[in-house]
Coordinates of N, CA and C in Angstrom, one line a residue:
M266 N -38.5 -39.6 16.4 CA -36.8 -38.3 16.3 C -35.8 -39.5 17.6
F267 N -36.5 -39.6 18.6 CA -35.7 -40.5 19.5 C -36.1 -42.0 19.4
S268 N -35.7 -43.0 18.5 CA -36.5 -43.9 18.4 C -36.6 -45.0 20.1
H269 N -35.4 -44.2 20.9 CA -35.6 -45.4 22.0 C -36.7 -44.7 22.8
V270 N -37.2 -43.3 23.0 CA -38.4 -42.8 23.9 C -39.8 -43.1 23.0
P271 N -40.5 -44.0 24.4 CA -42.3 -44.1 23.6 C -43.1 -42.6 23.1
K272 N -44.0 -42.8 22.4 CA -44.8 -41.6 21.4 C -45.1 -40.5 23.2
T273 N -45.2 -39.9 22.3 CA -45.6 -38.6 22.9 C -46.6 -38.5 24.2
L274 N -47.3 -38.3 25.2 CA -48.5 -38.6 26.1 C -49.5 -37.1 25.2
K275 N -50.6 -37.9 24.9 CA -51.6 -37.3 23.9 C -52.4 -36.0 24.9
K276 N -53.2 -35.7 24.4 CA -54.1 -34.6 25.6 C -55.3 -35.7 25.5
V277 N -55.8 -35.1 27.2 CA -56.6 -35.4 27.0 C -57.6 -34.4 27.7
A278 N -58.9 -34.5 26.6 CA -60.5 -33.2 27.0 C -59.3 -32.0 26.4
G279 N -58.2 -31.9 25.6 CA -57.8 -30.4 25.6 C -56.7 -30.2 26.8
V280 N -56.0 -31.4 27.5 CA -55.4 -30.9 29.0 C -54.4 -32.1 28.9
H281 N -53.1 -31.5 28.9 CA -52.3 -32.8 29.1 C -52.5 -33.2 30.9
C282 N -52.0 -34.5 31.2 CA -52.5 -35.2 32.9 C -50.7 -34.6 33.3
S283 N -51.1 -33.8 34.6 CA -49.9 -33.6 35.4 C -50.2 -34.6 36.3
L284 N -49.3 -35.5 36.1 CA -49.2 -37.0 37.1 C -48.6 -36.3 38.6
L285 N -47.5 -35.4 38.2 CA -47.0 -34.8 39.3 C -47.8 -34.3 40.3
S286 N -48.8 -33.0 39.8 CA -49.8 -32.4 40.8 C -50.9 -33.5 41.5
Y287 N -51.3 -35.1 40.9 CA -52.0 -35.8 40.9 C -51.1 -36.5 42.3
C288 N -50.0 -36.7 42.5 CA -49.7 -37.3 43.3 C -49.3 -36.4 44.5
L289 N -49.3 -35.9 43.9 CA -49.6 -34.8 45.4 C -50.5 -34.8 46.6
L290 N -51.5 -34.8 45.4 CA -52.5 -34.7 46.3 C -53.2 -35.5 46.7
C291 N -52.8 -37.1 46.3 CA -53.4 -38.2 46.9 C -52.4 -39.2 46.7
A292 N -52.8 -40.4 47.5 CA -51.9 -41.8 47.2 C -52.1 -42.3 46.5
V293 N -53.5 -42.5 45.9 CA -54.1 -43.8 44.6 C -54.8 -42.7 44.1
C294 N -54.5 -42.6 42.4 CA -55.4 -41.9 41.6 C -55.4 -42.7 39.8
D295 N -56.3 -42.1 39.7 CA -56.8 -42.6 38.5 C -56.0 -41.4 37.1
V296 N -54.8 -41.6 36.1 CA -55.0 -41.0 35.4 C -54.8 -41.5 33.8
M297 N -55.5 -41.1 32.6 CA -55.2 -41.5 31.5 C -54.3 -41.1 30.9
S298 N -53.6 -41.8 30.2 CA -52.2 -42.0 29.1 C -52.2 -42.8 28.7
D299 N -51.4 -42.6 27.1 CA -51.3 -43.8 26.1 C -51.7 -45.2 25.7
S300 N -51.2 -45.7 27.4 CA -51.3 -46.6 27.9 C -52.6 -47.0 28.4
G301 N -53.2 -46.1 28.5 CA -54.5 -46.4 29.6 C -54.8 -45.6 30.9
S302 N -54.9 -46.1 31.8 CA -55.3 -45.5 33.4 C -54.4 -45.9 33.9
C303 N -53.7 -45.0 35.0 CA -52.2 -45.2 35.7 C -52.8 -44.9 37.3
V304 N -52.7 -45.8 37.7 CA -53.2 -46.0 39.3 C -51.9 -45.6 39.8
L305 N -51.7 -44.8 40.5 CA -50.9 -44.0 41.2 C -50.5 -44.3 43.1
R306 N -49.4 -44.8 43.4 CA -49.4 -44.8 44.9 C -48.0 -44.8 45.1
E307 N -48.0 -43.7 46.2 CA -47.0 -43.5 46.8 C -46.5 -44.2 48.0
V308 N -45.0 -44.4 48.6 CA -44.0 -43.9 50.0 C -43.8 -43.1 49.9
T309 N -43.4 -42.8 51.5 CA -42.6 -42.1 51.4 C -41.6 -42.6 52.6
L310 N -40.0 -42.6 52.9 CA -39.0 -43.2 52.8 C -38.1 -42.0 54.0
C311 N -38.0 -42.2 55.0 CA -36.3 -41.3 55.6 C -35.2 -42.6 54.7
S312 N -34.3 -41.1 54.9 CA -32.9 -41.2 54.3 C -32.0 -40.3 54.7
P313 N -30.8 -40.7 54.0 CA -29.9 -39.6 54.7 C -30.0 -38.4 54.2
V314 N -30.6 -38.1 53.2 CA -30.7 -36.7 52.5 C -32.0 -36.0 53.1
G315 N -33.1 -36.5 54.0 CA -34.2 -36.1 54.1 C -35.0 -37.1 53.5
E316 N -36.5 -37.1 54.1 CA -37.6 -37.8 53.7 C -37.6 -37.7 51.9
I317 N -38.2 -38.8 51.4 CA -38.2 -39.1 49.9 C -39.6 -39.2 49.5
L318 N -40.2 -38.7 48.9 CA -41.8 -39.1 48.4 C -41.7 -39.8 47.1
L319 N -42.1 -41.0 46.9 CA -41.9 -42.1 45.7 C -43.2 -41.8 45.0
S320 N -43.9 -41.8 43.8 CA -45.2 -42.5 43.7 C -44.6 -42.9 41.9
G321 N -45.4 -44.5 41.9 CA -44.8 -45.0 40.7 C -46.7 -45.6 40.1
C322 N -46.7 -46.3 39.1 CA -47.8 -47.2 39.1 C -47.4 -48.2 38.9
E323 N -48.2 -49.4 38.3 CA -47.7 -51.0 38.2 C -46.8 -51.2 36.7
I324 N -46.5 -50.3 36.1 CA -45.5 -50.2 34.7 C -44.1 -49.7 35.5
G325 N -44.3 -48.4 36.4 CA -42.8 -48.0 37.0 C -43.0 -46.5 37.6
V326 N -41.6 -46.0 37.8 CA -41.6 -44.8 39.0 C -42.2 -43.6 38.0
H327 N -43.0 -43.0 38.7 CA -43.3 -41.5 38.3 C -42.4 -40.5 38.5
T328 N -42.8 -40.4 39.6 CA -42.1 -39.2 40.8 C -41.1 -39.6 41.6
I329 N -40.3 -38.7 42.0 CA -39.5 -38.6 43.5 C -39.3 -37.1 43.7
N330 N -39.5 -37.2 44.9 CA -39.5 -35.8 46.0 C -38.5 -35.9 46.7
I331 N -37.3 -35.1 47.0 CA -36.8 -35.2 47.9 C -37.0 -34.0 48.6
K332 N -37.8 -34.2 50.0 CA -38.5 -33.5 50.9 C -37.4 -32.5 51.3
L333 N -37.7 -30.9 51.3 CA -36.7 -30.0 51.9 C -36.9 -29.8 53.3
G334 N -35.7 -29.9 54.4 CA -36.1 -29.4 55.8 C -36.9 -30.6 56.5
T335 N -36.7 -31.6 55.7 CA -37.0 -32.9 57.2 C -36.3 -33.5 57.3
D336 N -36.6 -34.3 58.3 CA -35.6 -35.0 59.5 C -34.5 -35.7 58.2
K337 N -33.1 -35.8 58.9 CA -32.4 -37.2 58.0 C -32.0 -38.3 58.7
D338 N -32.1 -39.5 58.3 CA -31.7 -40.5 59.0 C -30.7 -41.6 58.4
E339 N -30.0 -41.9 59.2 CA -28.8 -42.9 58.9 C -29.3 -44.5 57.9
S340 N -30.3 -44.8 58.4 CA -31.2 -45.4 57.2 C -32.2 -45.6 56.2
V341 N -32.5 -46.3 55.6 CA -33.6 -46.0 54.9 C -34.7 -46.7 54.7
H342 N -35.7 -46.4 55.2 CA -37.2 -47.5 55.4 C -38.2 -46.6 55.1
P343 N -39.5 -47.1 54.5 CA -40.8 -46.4 54.5 C -41.3 -46.2 55.8
V344 N -41.8 -44.9 55.6 CA -42.4 -44.0 57.1 C -44.1 -45.2 57.1
G345 N -44.4 -45.5 58.0 CA -45.7 -46.1 58.4 C -45.7 -47.0 57.2
P346 N -47.4 -47.5 57.0 CA -47.4 -48.6 56.3 C -47.9 -48.1 54.9
S347 N -47.4 -48.9 53.8 CA -47.8 -48.4 52.4 C -48.5 -49.6 51.3
E348 N -49.0 -49.3 50.1 CA -49.3 -50.4 49.5 C -48.8 -49.8 48.3
M349 N -47.6 -51.3 47.7 CA -46.5 -50.9 46.7 C -47.1 -51.9 45.8
S350 N -46.3 -51.2 44.6 CA -46.3 -52.2 43.3 C -45.2 -52.9 43.3
P351 N -45.1 -53.7 42.7 CA -43.8 -54.6 42.4 C -42.9 -53.5 41.8
Q352 N -43.0 -52.5 40.9 CA -41.9 -51.7 40.6 C -41.6 -50.4 41.2
L353 N -42.7 -50.1 42.2 CA -42.4 -49.0 43.4 C -41.6 -49.1 44.7
Q354 N -41.9 -50.9 44.5 CA -41.2 -51.6 45.5 C -39.4 -52.2 45.6
H355 N -39.5 -51.9 44.2 CA -38.4 -52.6 43.4 C -37.1 -51.0 43.6
C356 N -38.1 -49.7 43.2 CA -37.0 -48.7 43.1 C -36.9 -48.6 44.5
V357 N -37.9 -49.0 45.7 CA -37.6 -48.1 47.5 C -36.3 -49.4 47.7
D358 N -36.4 -50.3 47.0 CA -35.0 -51.4 47.5 C -34.0 -51.0 46.4
W359 N -33.9 -50.4 45.4 CA -32.7 -49.7 45.0 C -32.0 -48.4 45.5
L360 N -32.8 -47.9 46.0 CA -32.9 -46.8 46.9 C -32.1 -47.1 48.1
Q361 N -32.6 -48.3 48.9 CA -32.1 -48.6 50.0 C -30.8 -49.2 49.7
C362 N -30.1 -50.2 48.8 CA -28.8 -50.1 48.2 C -27.7 -49.0 48.3
Y363 N -28.5 -47.9 47.8 CA -27.6 -47.0 46.7 C -27.3 -46.0 48.0
F364 N -27.5 -45.9 49.0 CA -27.6 -45.2 50.4 C -26.9 -46.1 51.0
M365 N -27.0 -47.5 51.3 CA -26.6 -48.2 52.5 C -25.8 -49.3 52.0
K366 N -25.1 -49.4 50.7 CA -24.6 -50.4 50.5 C -24.4 -49.9 48.7
P367 N -23.9 -48.7 48.5 CA -23.6 -48.2 47.3 C -22.5 -49.2 46.5
E368 N -21.8 -50.0 46.6 CA -20.9 -50.1 45.9 C -21.4 -51.8 45.6
S369 N -22.9 -52.5 45.9 CA -23.4 -52.9 45.1 C -24.5 -52.3 44.5
V370 N -24.9 -51.5 44.3 CA -26.3 -51.2 43.8 C -25.8 -51.5 41.7
S371 N -24.9 -51.3 41.5 CA -24.7 -51.4 40.1 C -25.4 -52.9 39.7
A372 N -25.3 -53.8 40.3 CA -25.6 -55.1 40.2 C -27.2 -55.1 40.1
L373 N -27.6 -54.0 40.7 CA -29.0 -54.6 40.8 C -29.5 -53.9 38.6
P374 N -30.8 -53.9 38.5 CA -31.5 -53.1 37.6 C -31.7 -52.0 38.2
L375 N -31.8 -51.2 36.9 CA -32.3 -49.8 37.5 C -34.1 -49.6 37.5
P376 N -33.7 -49.3 38.5 CA -36.1 -49.1 38.5 C -36.8 -48.4 36.9
T377 N -37.8 -49.4 36.7 CA -37.9 -48.7 35.3 C -39.1 -47.7 35.4
L378 N -39.0 -46.5 34.6 CA -39.6 -44.7 34.7 C -41.1 -44.6 33.9
H379 N -42.1 -44.6 34.1 CA -43.0 -44.4 33.5 C -43.6 -42.6 33.8
N380 N -42.9 -42.2 34.1 CA -42.9 -40.7 34.0 C -43.6 -39.8 32.6
P381 N -44.8 -39.1 32.3 CA -45.1 -38.7 31.2 C -43.8 -37.9 30.2
L382 N -43.4 -37.7 31.2 CA -42.4 -36.7 30.6 C -41.0 -37.5 29.9
M383 N -40.9 -38.7 30.4 CA -40.6 -39.8 29.5 C -41.1 -40.4 29.1
Q384 N -41.7 -40.4 28.9 CA -42.5 -40.7 27.3 C -42.5 -40.4 26.5
S385 N -42.0 -39.2 26.5 CA -42.3 -38.2 25.4 C -41.2 -38.0 24.3
D386 N -41.4 -37.4 23.4 CA -40.2 -37.4 22.2 C -39.5 -36.1 22.4
S387 N -39.7 -35.3 23.4 CA -39.0 -33.9 23.5 C -37.6 -34.1 23.9
F388 N -37.3 -32.8 23.8 CA -35.5 -33.0 23.8 C -35.5 -32.9 25.3
K389 N -36.4 -32.3 26.4 CA -36.3 -32.9 27.7 C -35.7 -34.6 28.2
A390 N -36.8 -35.4 27.4 CA -36.7 -36.2 27.8 C -35.4 -37.3 27.3
H391 N -35.0 -36.5 25.5 CA -34.0 -37.2 24.9 C -32.9 -37.0 26.0
V392 N -32.6 -36.1 26.6 CA -31.5 -35.1 27.3 C -31.6 -36.0 29.0
L393 N -32.8 -36.5 29.3 CA -32.7 -37.1 30.5 C -32.7 -39.0 30.0
W394 N -33.2 -39.3 29.3 CA -33.0 -40.8 29.0 C -31.5 -40.8 29.0
T395 N -30.5 -39.9 28.0 CA -29.3 -40.2 27.6 C -28.2 -39.8 29.3
L396 N -29.0 -39.0 30.2 CA -28.0 -38.9 31.3 C -29.0 -40.5 32.4
F397 N -29.6 -40.8 31.8 CA -30.2 -42.6 32.8 C -29.4 -43.3 32.4
K398 N -29.0 -44.0 31.2 CA -28.5 -44.8 30.8 C -26.9 -44.3 30.4
E399 N -26.5 -43.4 30.6 CA -25.1 -43.0 30.0 C -23.7 -42.6 31.1
V400 N -24.4 -42.0 32.4 CA -23.7 -41.7 33.4 C -24.3 -42.2 34.8
G401 N -23.5 -43.1 34.9 CA -23.5 -44.2 36.2 C -22.7 -43.9 37.2
L402 N -22.9 -44.3 38.3 CA -22.7 -44.2 39.3 C -21.4 -43.8 39.6
G403 N -20.9 -42.8 40.1 CA -19.2 -42.3 40.1 C -18.8 -41.6 39.0
K404 N -19.6 -41.7 37.9 CA -19.2 -40.8 36.9 C -20.0 -38.8 36.8
T405 N -19.3 -38.5 36.8 CA -20.1 -37.0 36.5 C -19.8 -36.4 34.8
V406 N -20.7 -35.2 34.5 CA -20.3 -35.0 33.1 C -20.5 -33.1 33.4
S407 N -20.2 -32.6 32.6 CA -20.3 -31.1 32.6 C -21.8 -30.8 32.0
Y408 N -22.3 -29.5 32.1 CA -23.8 -29.3 30.9 C -23.4 -29.0 29.3
K409 N -22.3 -28.8 29.5 CA -22.1 -29.0 27.7 C -21.3 -30.0 27.6
Q410 N -20.6 -31.1 28.2 CA -20.6 -32.4 27.8 C -21.5 -33.5 27.4
L411 N -22.7 -33.0 28.4 CA -24.5 -33.6 28.3 C -25.1 -33.3 27.0
A412 N -24.5 -31.7 26.6 CA -25.1 -30.8 25.4 C -24.5 -32.0 24.1
E413 N -23.3 -32.0 24.0 CA -22.7 -32.7 22.9 C -22.8 -34.2 22.7
M414 N -23.3 -34.8 24.1 CA -23.7 -36.3 24.2 C -25.2 -36.4 23.4
I415 N -26.0 -35.6 23.6 CA -27.2 -35.6 22.7 C -27.1 -35.0 21.1
G416 N -25.7 -34.5 21.1 CA -25.5 -34.4 19.7 C -25.9 -32.9 19.1
N417 N -25.9 -32.2 20.4 CA -26.3 -30.6 20.3 C -25.4 -29.3 21.0
P418 N -24.4 -29.6 20.6 CA -23.1 -28.7 21.6 C -23.3 -27.1 21.6
K419 N -24.4 -26.9 21.3 CA -24.6 -25.5 21.5 C -25.8 -25.5 22.7
A420 N -27.1 -26.7 23.0 CA -27.6 -26.5 23.8 C -27.7 -26.5 25.2
V421 N -26.4 -26.4 25.6 CA -26.1 -25.8 27.2 C -27.3 -25.4 28.0
R422 N -28.3 -24.5 28.0 CA -28.5 -23.8 28.6 C -30.3 -24.7 28.5
A423 N -30.4 -25.4 27.5 CA -31.3 -26.0 27.6 C -31.4 -27.5 27.9
V424 N -29.9 -27.8 28.0 CA -30.1 -28.7 28.9 C -30.0 -28.8 30.5
G425 N -29.2 -27.1 30.6 CA -29.9 -26.9 32.2 C -31.2 -27.2 32.7
S426 N -32.2 -26.9 31.9 CA -33.4 -26.5 32.1 C -34.1 -28.2 31.7
A427 N -33.3 -29.0 31.4 CA -34.0 -30.2 31.7 C -33.9 -30.6 32.8
M428 N -32.5 -30.3 33.3 CA -32.2 -30.8 34.7 C -32.9 -30.0 35.8
K429 N -33.4 -29.4 35.5 CA -34.5 -28.2 36.2 C -35.5 -28.9 36.4
N430 N -36.4 -29.3 35.6 CA -37.3 -30.2 35.3 C -37.2 -31.9 35.3
N431 N -36.2 -32.3 35.7 CA -36.2 -33.8 35.9 C -37.1 -34.3 37.5
P432 N -38.0 -34.9 36.6 CA -39.1 -35.4 37.5 C -38.9 -36.9 38.4
I433 N -37.5 -37.1 38.1 CA -36.9 -38.8 39.3 C -35.5 -38.5 39.7
P434 N -35.7 -37.5 39.9 CA -33.8 -37.6 41.0 C -33.5 -38.4 41.7
L435 N -32.5 -38.8 41.3 CA -31.7 -39.9 41.8 C -31.5 -41.3 41.3
I436 N -32.6 -41.5 40.6 CA -32.6 -42.5 39.6 C -32.0 -42.4 38.0
V437 N -32.6 -40.5 37.7 CA -31.9 -40.4 36.3 C -31.5 -38.6 37.2
P438 N -30.0 -39.3 37.1 CA -28.9 -38.7 38.0 C -28.9 -37.6 37.9
C439 N -29.1 -36.1 37.6 CA -29.0 -34.8 37.6 C -27.7 -34.3 38.4
H440 N -28.2 -34.8 39.5 CA -26.9 -34.0 40.5 C -25.4 -34.5 40.3
R441 N -25.3 -35.6 39.1 CA -23.9 -35.7 38.9 C -23.7 -35.3 37.3
V442 N -24.1 -34.0 37.2 CA -23.7 -32.7 35.9 C -23.3 -31.7 36.6
L443 N -22.2 -31.4 36.4 CA -21.3 -30.1 37.1 C -21.4 -29.1 36.3
R444 N -20.7 -28.0 36.5 CA -20.1 -26.8 35.5 C -18.9 -27.0 35.2
S445 N -18.6 -26.2 34.1 CA -17.7 -26.7 33.5 C -16.4 -26.2 34.2
S446 N -16.3 -25.8 35.1 CA -15.5 -25.2 35.5 C -14.8 -26.4 37.1
G447 N -16.0 -27.4 37.0 CA -15.8 -28.7 37.9 C -17.0 -28.3 39.5
D448 N -17.5 -26.9 39.5 CA -17.8 -26.7 40.7 C -19.0 -27.5 40.9
S449 N -20.1 -27.8 41.7 CA -21.0 -28.7 41.7 C -22.2 -28.3 41.3
G450 N -22.5 -26.8 41.2 CA -23.5 -26.2 40.6 C -24.6 -25.9 42.1
S451 N -26.0 -25.5 41.2 CA -27.2 -25.8 42.3 C -28.0 -27.1 41.8
Y452 N -28.7 -27.4 42.7 CA -29.3 -28.2 42.7 C -30.8 -28.1 43.3
M453 N -31.8 -28.4 42.9 CA -33.2 -28.0 43.5 C -33.4 -26.6 43.3
G454 N -32.7 -26.0 42.4 CA -33.3 -24.3 42.2 C -32.5 -23.8 43.5
G455 N -30.8 -24.3 43.6 CA -30.5 -24.2 44.3 C -30.5 -24.3 46.3
K456 N -31.9 -24.8 46.3 CA -32.1 -25.1 47.9 C -31.5 -26.4 48.0
G457 N -30.9 -27.5 47.2 CA -30.1 -28.2 47.8 C -29.3 -28.7 47.6
D458 N -28.6 -27.4 47.3 CA -27.0 -27.8 46.8 C -26.3 -28.6 48.0
D459 N -26.4 -28.6 49.2 CA -25.7 -29.2 49.9 C -25.8 -30.5 49.8
I460 N -27.3 -31.3 49.4 CA -27.7 -32.4 49.2 C -27.2 -33.1 47.7
K461 N -26.7 -32.0 47.0 CA -25.8 -32.7 46.0 C -24.1 -32.7 46.0
V462 N -23.8 -32.1 46.9 CA -22.5 -32.3 46.8 C -22.7 -33.5 48.3
W463 N -23.6 -33.9 48.9 CA -23.3 -35.1 50.2 C -23.2 -36.3 49.0
L464 N -24.5 -36.0 47.8 CA -24.4 -37.3 47.2 C -23.3 -37.5 46.1
L465 N -22.8 -36.9 45.8 CA -21.7 -37.2 45.3 C -20.3 -37.1 45.8
T466 N -20.1 -37.2 47.5 CA -19.2 -37.1 47.7 C -19.5 -38.6 48.6
H467 N -21.1 -39.2 49.0 CA -21.4 -40.5 48.8 C -20.4 -41.5 47.6
E468 N -21.3 -41.3 46.6 CA -21.2 -42.0 45.6 C -19.2 -42.5 45.5
K469 N -18.7 -41.2 45.7 CA -17.1 -40.9 45.5 C -16.5 -41.9 46.5
K470 N -16.8 -42.0 47.6 CA -16.4 -42.9 48.4 C -16.6 -44.4 48.4
S471 N -17.9 -44.3 47.7 CA -18.6 -46.0 47.7 C -17.7 -46.3 46.5
I472 N -17.4 -45.4 45.5 CA -16.6 -46.3 44.1 C -15.0 -46.6 44.8
G473 N -14.1 -45.8 45.7 CA -12.7 -45.9 46.6 C -13.2 -47.4 47.4
A474 N -14.2 -47.3 47.8 CA -14.5 -48.7 48.8 C -14.5 -49.8 48.0
Q475 N -15.0 -50.2 46.7 CA -15.0 -51.1 45.6 C -13.7 -50.9 45.5
C476 N -12.8 -49.9 44.9 CA -11.6 -50.6 44.7 C -11.1 -51.2 45.7
I477 N -10.4 -50.7 46.7 CA -10.3 -51.5 47.7 C -10.4 -52.9 47.7
K478 N -11.6 -52.9 47.8 CA -12.3 -54.6 47.8 C -11.9 -55.0 46.9
E479 N -11.8 -54.4 45.4 CA -11.7 -55.8 44.3 C -10.0 -55.6 44.7

């Protein structure tokens, strides 16, 4: 149905692989997918929005988890030693640039994504890929506009559900999806609304700084 998204993750022994649950349990693990076994590695970053837990394999990033209630830091750096794949290291570099030099982040390639949801041909995957590819730094869309972008203007609630199930926030920028009224709306189930406002303000300032520089 969606030619730009890889085939749906198959069932293994009748049970879908839940990479999110695996990565929260251990720093390195083996999980079967269509392409074979993914060895996940984790790294935790300090950041201005709190600690951020990343997981990824040799192919790409699997999950990003913003840890609520953790200390915020003006700089972005790993917490303790960590063994990262090149793709995970690139994601760390991208996030460091995003937070510290956002006016330059557009010059960097976006991290490669390899979460099972993003490999499926589901509606949620289509919504998230569209957001990832079409709504760049400094841009925002409403839930309704995003539904229209995927060719299903009546699927506003389903788009909202896709935002709630986004496994890779920041990279897949669900914080850039607003209510039709222009209000920022909820983030992380309403527990991270202040983070959403901070991210939008951060991006707006970076665009302004870039315009002044040009």
